[in-house]
Amino acid sequence: MTSETGRLTTHVLDTASGKPAAGLSIDLFAMEADERRPIKTVVTNDDGRVDAPLLAGDDLQVGVYELVFHAGDYLRAGGNPLPEPPFLDVIPIRFGIADAAAHYHVPLLISPYGYSTYRGS
């Protein structure tokens, strides 16, 4: 059973520039067995966020999901000199939703040579 309060959100901060990561493409997948089922692709706005929750209400189900952040494309577009292949290019973050009525916030902090994430609020 789900609630209208359940939602999945994200945002991306560029720690090298000290700014939100605007224009970064993110793919959302649901994991079914060992297969990824595409749900949607979004692009971050000027605040490094997406304009609406990735999933909300009845669309947010208990299960395993994966966010795939296209960091290399974003970093190249920002003029960062990256080696080929870049150290970080596509960053997948797989996580579980145990309570479909809760808010799950999965932020990403990136630079050309490192990243971190956590369950935010």
JSON list of N, CA and C in Angstrom, two decimals, residues 32-69:
[
{"chain": "A", "resi": 32, "resn": "GLU", "atom": "N", "xyz": [14.33, -5.54, -11.80]},
{"chain": "A", "resi": 32, "resn": "GLU", "atom": "CA", "xyz": [13.43, -6.70, -11.77]},
{"chain": "A", "resi": 32, "resn": "GLU", "atom": "C", "xyz": [14.28, -7.92, -12.06]},
{"chain": "A", "resi": 33, "resn": "ALA", "atom": "N", "xyz": [14.46, -8.77, -11.04]},
{"chain": "A", "resi": 33, "resn": "ALA", "atom": "CA", "xyz": [15.46, -9.85, -11.08]},
{"chain": "A", "resi": 33, "resn": "ALA", "atom": "C", "xyz": [16.81, -9.15, -11.26]},
{"chain": "A", "resi": 34, "resn": "ASP", "atom": "N", "xyz": [17.57, -9.50, -12.27]},
{"chain": "A", "resi": 34, "resn": "ASP", "atom": "CA", "xyz": [18.83, -8.81, -12.53]},
{"chain": "A", "resi": 34, "resn": "ASP", "atom": "C", "xyz": [18.74, -7.92, -13.76]},
{"chain": "A", "resi": 35, "resn": "GLU", "atom": "N", "xyz": [17.53, -7.57, -14.14]},
{"chain": "A", "resi": 35, "resn": "GLU", "atom": "CA", "xyz": [17.31, -6.74, -15.32]},
{"chain": "A", "resi": 35, "resn": "GLU", "atom": "C", "xyz": [16.89, -5.34, -14.90]},
{"chain": "A", "resi": 36, "resn": "ARG", "atom": "N", "xyz": [17.32, -4.35, -15.69]},
{"chain": "A", "resi": 36, "resn": "ARG", "atom": "CA", "xyz": [16.90, -2.97, -15.46]},
{"chain": "A", "resi": 36, "resn": "ARG", "atom": "C", "xyz": [15.73, -2.65, -16.38]},
{"chain": "A", "resi": 37, "resn": "ARG", "atom": "N", "xyz": [14.63, -2.16, -15.79]},
{"chain": "A", "resi": 37, "resn": "ARG", "atom": "CA", "xyz": [13.48, -1.71, -16.57]},
{"chain": "A", "resi": 37, "resn": "ARG", "atom": "C", "xyz": [13.48, -0.18, -16.56]},
{"chain": "A", "resi": 38, "resn": "PRO", "atom": "N", "xyz": [13.64, 0.44, -17.74]},
{"chain": "A", "resi": 38, "resn": "PRO", "atom": "CA", "xyz": [13.66, 1.90, -17.78]},
{"chain": "A", "resi": 38, "resn": "PRO", "atom": "C", "xyz": [12.34, 2.50, -17.33]},
{"chain": "A", "resi": 39, "resn": "ILE", "atom": "N", "xyz": [12.44, 3.54, -16.52]},
{"chain": "A", "resi": 39, "resn": "ILE", "atom": "CA", "xyz": [11.24, 4.26, -16.09]},
{"chain": "A", "resi": 39, "resn": "ILE", "atom": "C", "xyz": [11.18, 5.64, -16.73]},
{"chain": "A", "resi": 40, "resn": "LYS", "atom": "N", "xyz": [12.27, 6.39, -16.61]},
{"chain": "A", "resi": 40, "resn": "LYS", "atom": "CA", "xyz": [12.28, 7.73, -17.21]},
{"chain": "A", "resi": 40, "resn": "LYS", "atom": "C", "xyz": [13.70, 8.27, -17.28]},
{"chain": "A", "resi": 41, "resn": "THR", "atom": "N", "xyz": [13.86, 9.31, -18.09]},
{"chain": "A", "resi": 41, "resn": "THR", "atom": "CA", "xyz": [15.09, 10.08, -18.16]},
{"chain": "A", "resi": 41, "resn": "THR", "atom": "C", "xyz": [14.73, 11.53, -17.88]},
{"chain": "A", "resi": 42, "resn": "VAL", "atom": "N", "xyz": [15.52, 12.18, -17.04]},
{"chain": "A", "resi": 42, "resn": "VAL", "atom": "CA", "xyz": [15.29, 13.58, -16.68]},
{"chain": "A", "resi": 42, "resn": "VAL", "atom": "C", "xyz": [16.60, 14.33, -16.82]},
{"chain": "A", "resi": 43, "resn": "VAL", "atom": "N", "xyz": [16.51, 15.66, -16.79]},
{"chain": "A", "resi": 43, "resn": "VAL", "atom": "CA", "xyz": [17.70, 16.52, -16.86]},
{"chain": "A", "resi": 43, "resn": "VAL", "atom": "C", "xyz": [17.58, 17.54, -15.73]},
{"chain": "A", "resi": 44, "resn": "THR", "atom": "N", "xyz": [18.68, 17.77, -15.03]},
{"chain": "A", "resi": 44, "resn": "THR", "atom": "CA", "xyz": [18.66, 18.71, -13.90]},
{"chain": "A", "resi": 44, "resn": "THR", "atom": "C", "xyz": [18.46, 20.14, -14.39]},
{"chain": "A", "resi": 45, "resn": "ASN", "atom": "N", "xyz": [17.77, 20.92, -13.56]},
{"chain": "A", "resi": 45, "resn": "ASN", "atom": "CA", "xyz": [17.53, 22.33, -13.87]},
{"chain": "A", "resi": 45, "resn": "ASN", "atom": "C", "xyz": [18.69, 23.19, -13.36]},
{"chain": "A", "resi": 46, "resn": "ASP", "atom": "N", "xyz": [18.54, 24.51, -13.38]},
{"chain": "A", "resi": 46, "resn": "ASP", "atom": "CA", "xyz": [19.62, 25.42, -12.97]},
{"chain": "A", "resi": 46, "resn": "ASP", "atom": "C", "xyz": [20.01, 25.26, -11.50]},
{"chain": "A", "resi": 47, "resn": "ASP", "atom": "N", "xyz": [19.12, 24.67, -10.70]},
{"chain": "A", "resi": 47, "resn": "ASP", "atom": "CA", "xyz": [19.40, 24.44, -9.29]},
{"chain": "A", "resi": 47, "resn": "ASP", "atom": "C", "xyz": [19.96, 23.04, -9.05]},
{"chain": "A", "resi": 48, "resn": "GLY", "atom": "N", "xyz": [20.25, 22.28, -10.13]},
{"chain": "A", "resi": 48, "resn": "GLY", "atom": "CA", "xyz": [20.78, 20.93, -10.00]},
{"chain": "A", "resi": 48, "resn": "GLY", "atom": "C", "xyz": [19.73, 19.91, -9.58]},
{"chain": "A", "resi": 49, "resn": "ARG", "atom": "N", "xyz": [18.47, 20.30, -9.64]},
{"chain": "A", "resi": 49, "resn": "ARG", "atom": "CA", "xyz": [17.36, 19.43, -9.25]},
{"chain": "A", "resi": 49, "resn": "ARG", "atom": "C", "xyz": [16.52, 19.10, -10.48]},
{"chain": "A", "resi": 50, "resn": "VAL", "atom": "N", "xyz": [15.63, 18.16, -10.34]},
{"chain": "A", "resi": 50, "resn": "VAL", "atom": "CA", "xyz": [14.64, 17.91, -11.39]},
{"chain": "A", "resi": 50, "resn": "VAL", "atom": "C", "xyz": [13.36, 18.62, -10.99]},
{"chain": "A", "resi": 51, "resn": "ASP", "atom": "N", "xyz": [12.52, 18.94, -11.96]},
{"chain": "A", "resi": 51, "resn": "ASP", "atom": "CA", "xyz": [11.38, 19.80, -11.70]},
{"chain": "A", "resi": 51, "resn": "ASP", "atom": "C", "xyz": [10.25, 19.14, -10.91]},
{"chain": "A", "resi": 52, "resn": "ALA", "atom": "N", "xyz": [10.23, 17.82, -10.85]},
{"chain": "A", "resi": 52, "resn": "ALA", "atom": "CA", "xyz": [9.19, 17.10, -10.12]},
{"chain": "A", "resi": 52, "resn": "ALA", "atom": "C", "xyz": [9.82, 15.84, -9.53]},
{"chain": "A", "resi": 53, "resn": "PRO", "atom": "N", "xyz": [9.17, 15.22, -8.54]},
{"chain": "A", "resi": 53, "resn": "PRO", "atom": "CA", "xyz": [9.70, 13.95, -8.04]},
{"chain": "A", "resi": 53, "resn": "PRO", "atom": "C", "xyz": [9.87, 12.94, -9.17]},
{"chain": "A", "resi": 54, "resn": "LEU", "atom": "N", "xyz": [10.90, 12.11, -9.04]},
{"chain": "A", "resi": 54, "resn": "LEU", "atom": "CA", "xyz": [11.11, 11.06, -10.03]},
{"chain": "A", "resi": 54, "resn": "LEU", "atom": "C", "xyz": [9.98, 10.03, -9.97]},
{"chain": "A", "resi": 55, "resn": "LEU", "atom": "N", "xyz": [9.55, 9.72, -8.78]},
{"chain": "A", "resi": 55, "resn": "LEU", "atom": "CA", "xyz": [8.39, 8.86, -8.55]},
{"chain": "A", "resi": 55, "resn": "LEU", "atom": "C", "xyz": [7.63, 9.43, -7.36]},
{"chain": "A", "resi": 56, "resn": "ALA", "atom": "N", "xyz": [6.31, 9.28, -7.38]},
{"chain": "A", "resi": 56, "resn": "ALA", "atom": "CA", "xyz": [5.50, 9.77, -6.26]},
{"chain": "A", "resi": 56, "resn": "ALA", "atom": "C", "xyz": [4.20, 8.99, -6.19]},
{"chain": "A", "resi": 57, "resn": "GLY", "atom": "N", "xyz": [3.64, 8.97, -4.97]},
{"chain": "A", "resi": 57, "resn": "GLY", "atom": "CA", "xyz": [2.35, 8.32, -4.77]},
{"chain": "A", "resi": 57, "resn": "GLY", "atom": "C", "xyz": [2.38, 6.85, -5.13]},
{"chain": "A", "resi": 58, "resn": "ASP", "atom": "N", "xyz": [1.40, 6.41, -5.90]},
{"chain": "A", "resi": 58, "resn": "ASP", "atom": "CA", "xyz": [1.30, 4.99, -6.26]},
{"chain": "A", "resi": 58, "resn": "ASP", "atom": "C", "xyz": [2.40, 4.53, -7.20]},
{"chain": "A", "resi": 59, "resn": "ASP", "atom": "N", "xyz": [3.09, 5.46, -7.86]},
{"chain": "A", "resi": 59, "resn": "ASP", "atom": "CA", "xyz": [4.21, 5.07, -8.74]},
{"chain": "A", "resi": 59, "resn": "ASP", "atom": "C", "xyz": [5.44, 4.63, -7.96]},
{"chain": "A", "resi": 60, "resn": "LEU", "atom": "N", "xyz": [5.54, 5.04, -6.70]},
{"chain": "A", "resi": 60, "resn": "LEU", "atom": "CA", "xyz": [6.67, 4.63, -5.85]},
{"chain": "A", "resi": 60, "resn": "LEU", "atom": "C", "xyz": [6.30, 3.33, -5.16]},
{"chain": "A", "resi": 61, "resn": "GLN", "atom": "N", "xyz": [7.00, 2.28, -5.51]},
{"chain": "A", "resi": 61, "resn": "GLN", "atom": "CA", "xyz": [6.73, 0.95, -4.97]},
{"chain": "A", "resi": 61, "resn": "GLN", "atom": "C", "xyz": [7.94, 0.44, -4.20]},
{"chain": "A", "resi": 62, "resn": "VAL", "atom": "N", "xyz": [7.72, -0.45, -3.25]},
{"chain": "A", "resi": 62, "resn": "VAL", "atom": "CA", "xyz": [8.82, -1.12, -2.58]},
{"chain": "A", "resi": 62, "resn": "VAL", "atom": "C", "xyz": [9.61, -1.89, -3.63]},
{"chain": "A", "resi": 63, "resn": "GLY", "atom": "N", "xyz": [10.93, -1.78, -3.57]},
{"chain": "A", "resi": 63, "resn": "GLY", "atom": "CA", "xyz": [11.75, -2.49, -4.54]},
{"chain": "A", "resi": 63, "resn": "GLY", "atom": "C", "xyz": [13.13, -1.88, -4.66]},
{"chain": "A", "resi": 64, "resn": "VAL", "atom": "N", "xyz": [13.87, -2.34, -5.64]},
{"chain": "A", "resi": 64, "resn": "VAL", "atom": "CA", "xyz": [15.23, -1.87, -5.90]},
{"chain": "A", "resi": 64, "resn": "VAL", "atom": "C", "xyz": [15.21, -1.03, -7.17]},
{"chain": "A", "resi": 65, "resn": "TYR", "atom": "N", "xyz": [15.89, 0.11, -7.09]},
{"chain": "A", "resi": 65, "resn": "TYR", "atom": "CA", "xyz": [15.94, 1.06, -8.19]},
{"chain": "A", "resi": 65, "resn": "TYR", "atom": "C", "xyz": [17.39, 1.42, -8.48]},
{"chain": "A", "resi": 66, "resn": "GLU", "atom": "N", "xyz": [17.59, 2.01, -9.64]},
{"chain": "A", "resi": 66, "resn": "GLU", "atom": "CA", "xyz": [18.93, 2.50, -9.99]},
{"chain": "A", "resi": 66, "resn": "GLU", "atom": "C", "xyz": [18.80, 3.84, -10.68]},
{"chain": "A", "resi": 67, "resn": "LEU", "atom": "N", "xyz": [19.57, 4.80, -10.20]},
{"chain": "A", "resi": 67, "resn": "LEU", "atom": "CA", "xyz": [19.74, 6.08, -10.86]},
{"chain": "A", "resi": 67, "resn": "LEU", "atom": "C", "xyz": [21.07, 6.04, -11.59]},
{"chain": "A", "resi": 68, "resn": "VAL", "atom": "N", "xyz": [21.09, 6.45, -12.84]},
{"chain": "A", "resi": 68, "resn": "VAL", "atom": "CA", "xyz": [22.32, 6.49, -13.63]},
{"chain": "A", "resi": 68, "resn": "VAL", "atom": "C", "xyz": [22.56, 7.95, -14.02]},
{"chain": "A", "resi": 69, "resn": "PHE", "atom": "N", "xyz": [23.62, 8.51, -13.45]},
{"chain": "A", "resi": 69, "resn": "PHE", "atom": "CA", "xyz": [23.97, 9.91, -13.67]},
{"chain": "A", "resi": 69, "resn": "PHE", "atom": "C", "xyz": [25.03, 9.99, -14.78]}
]
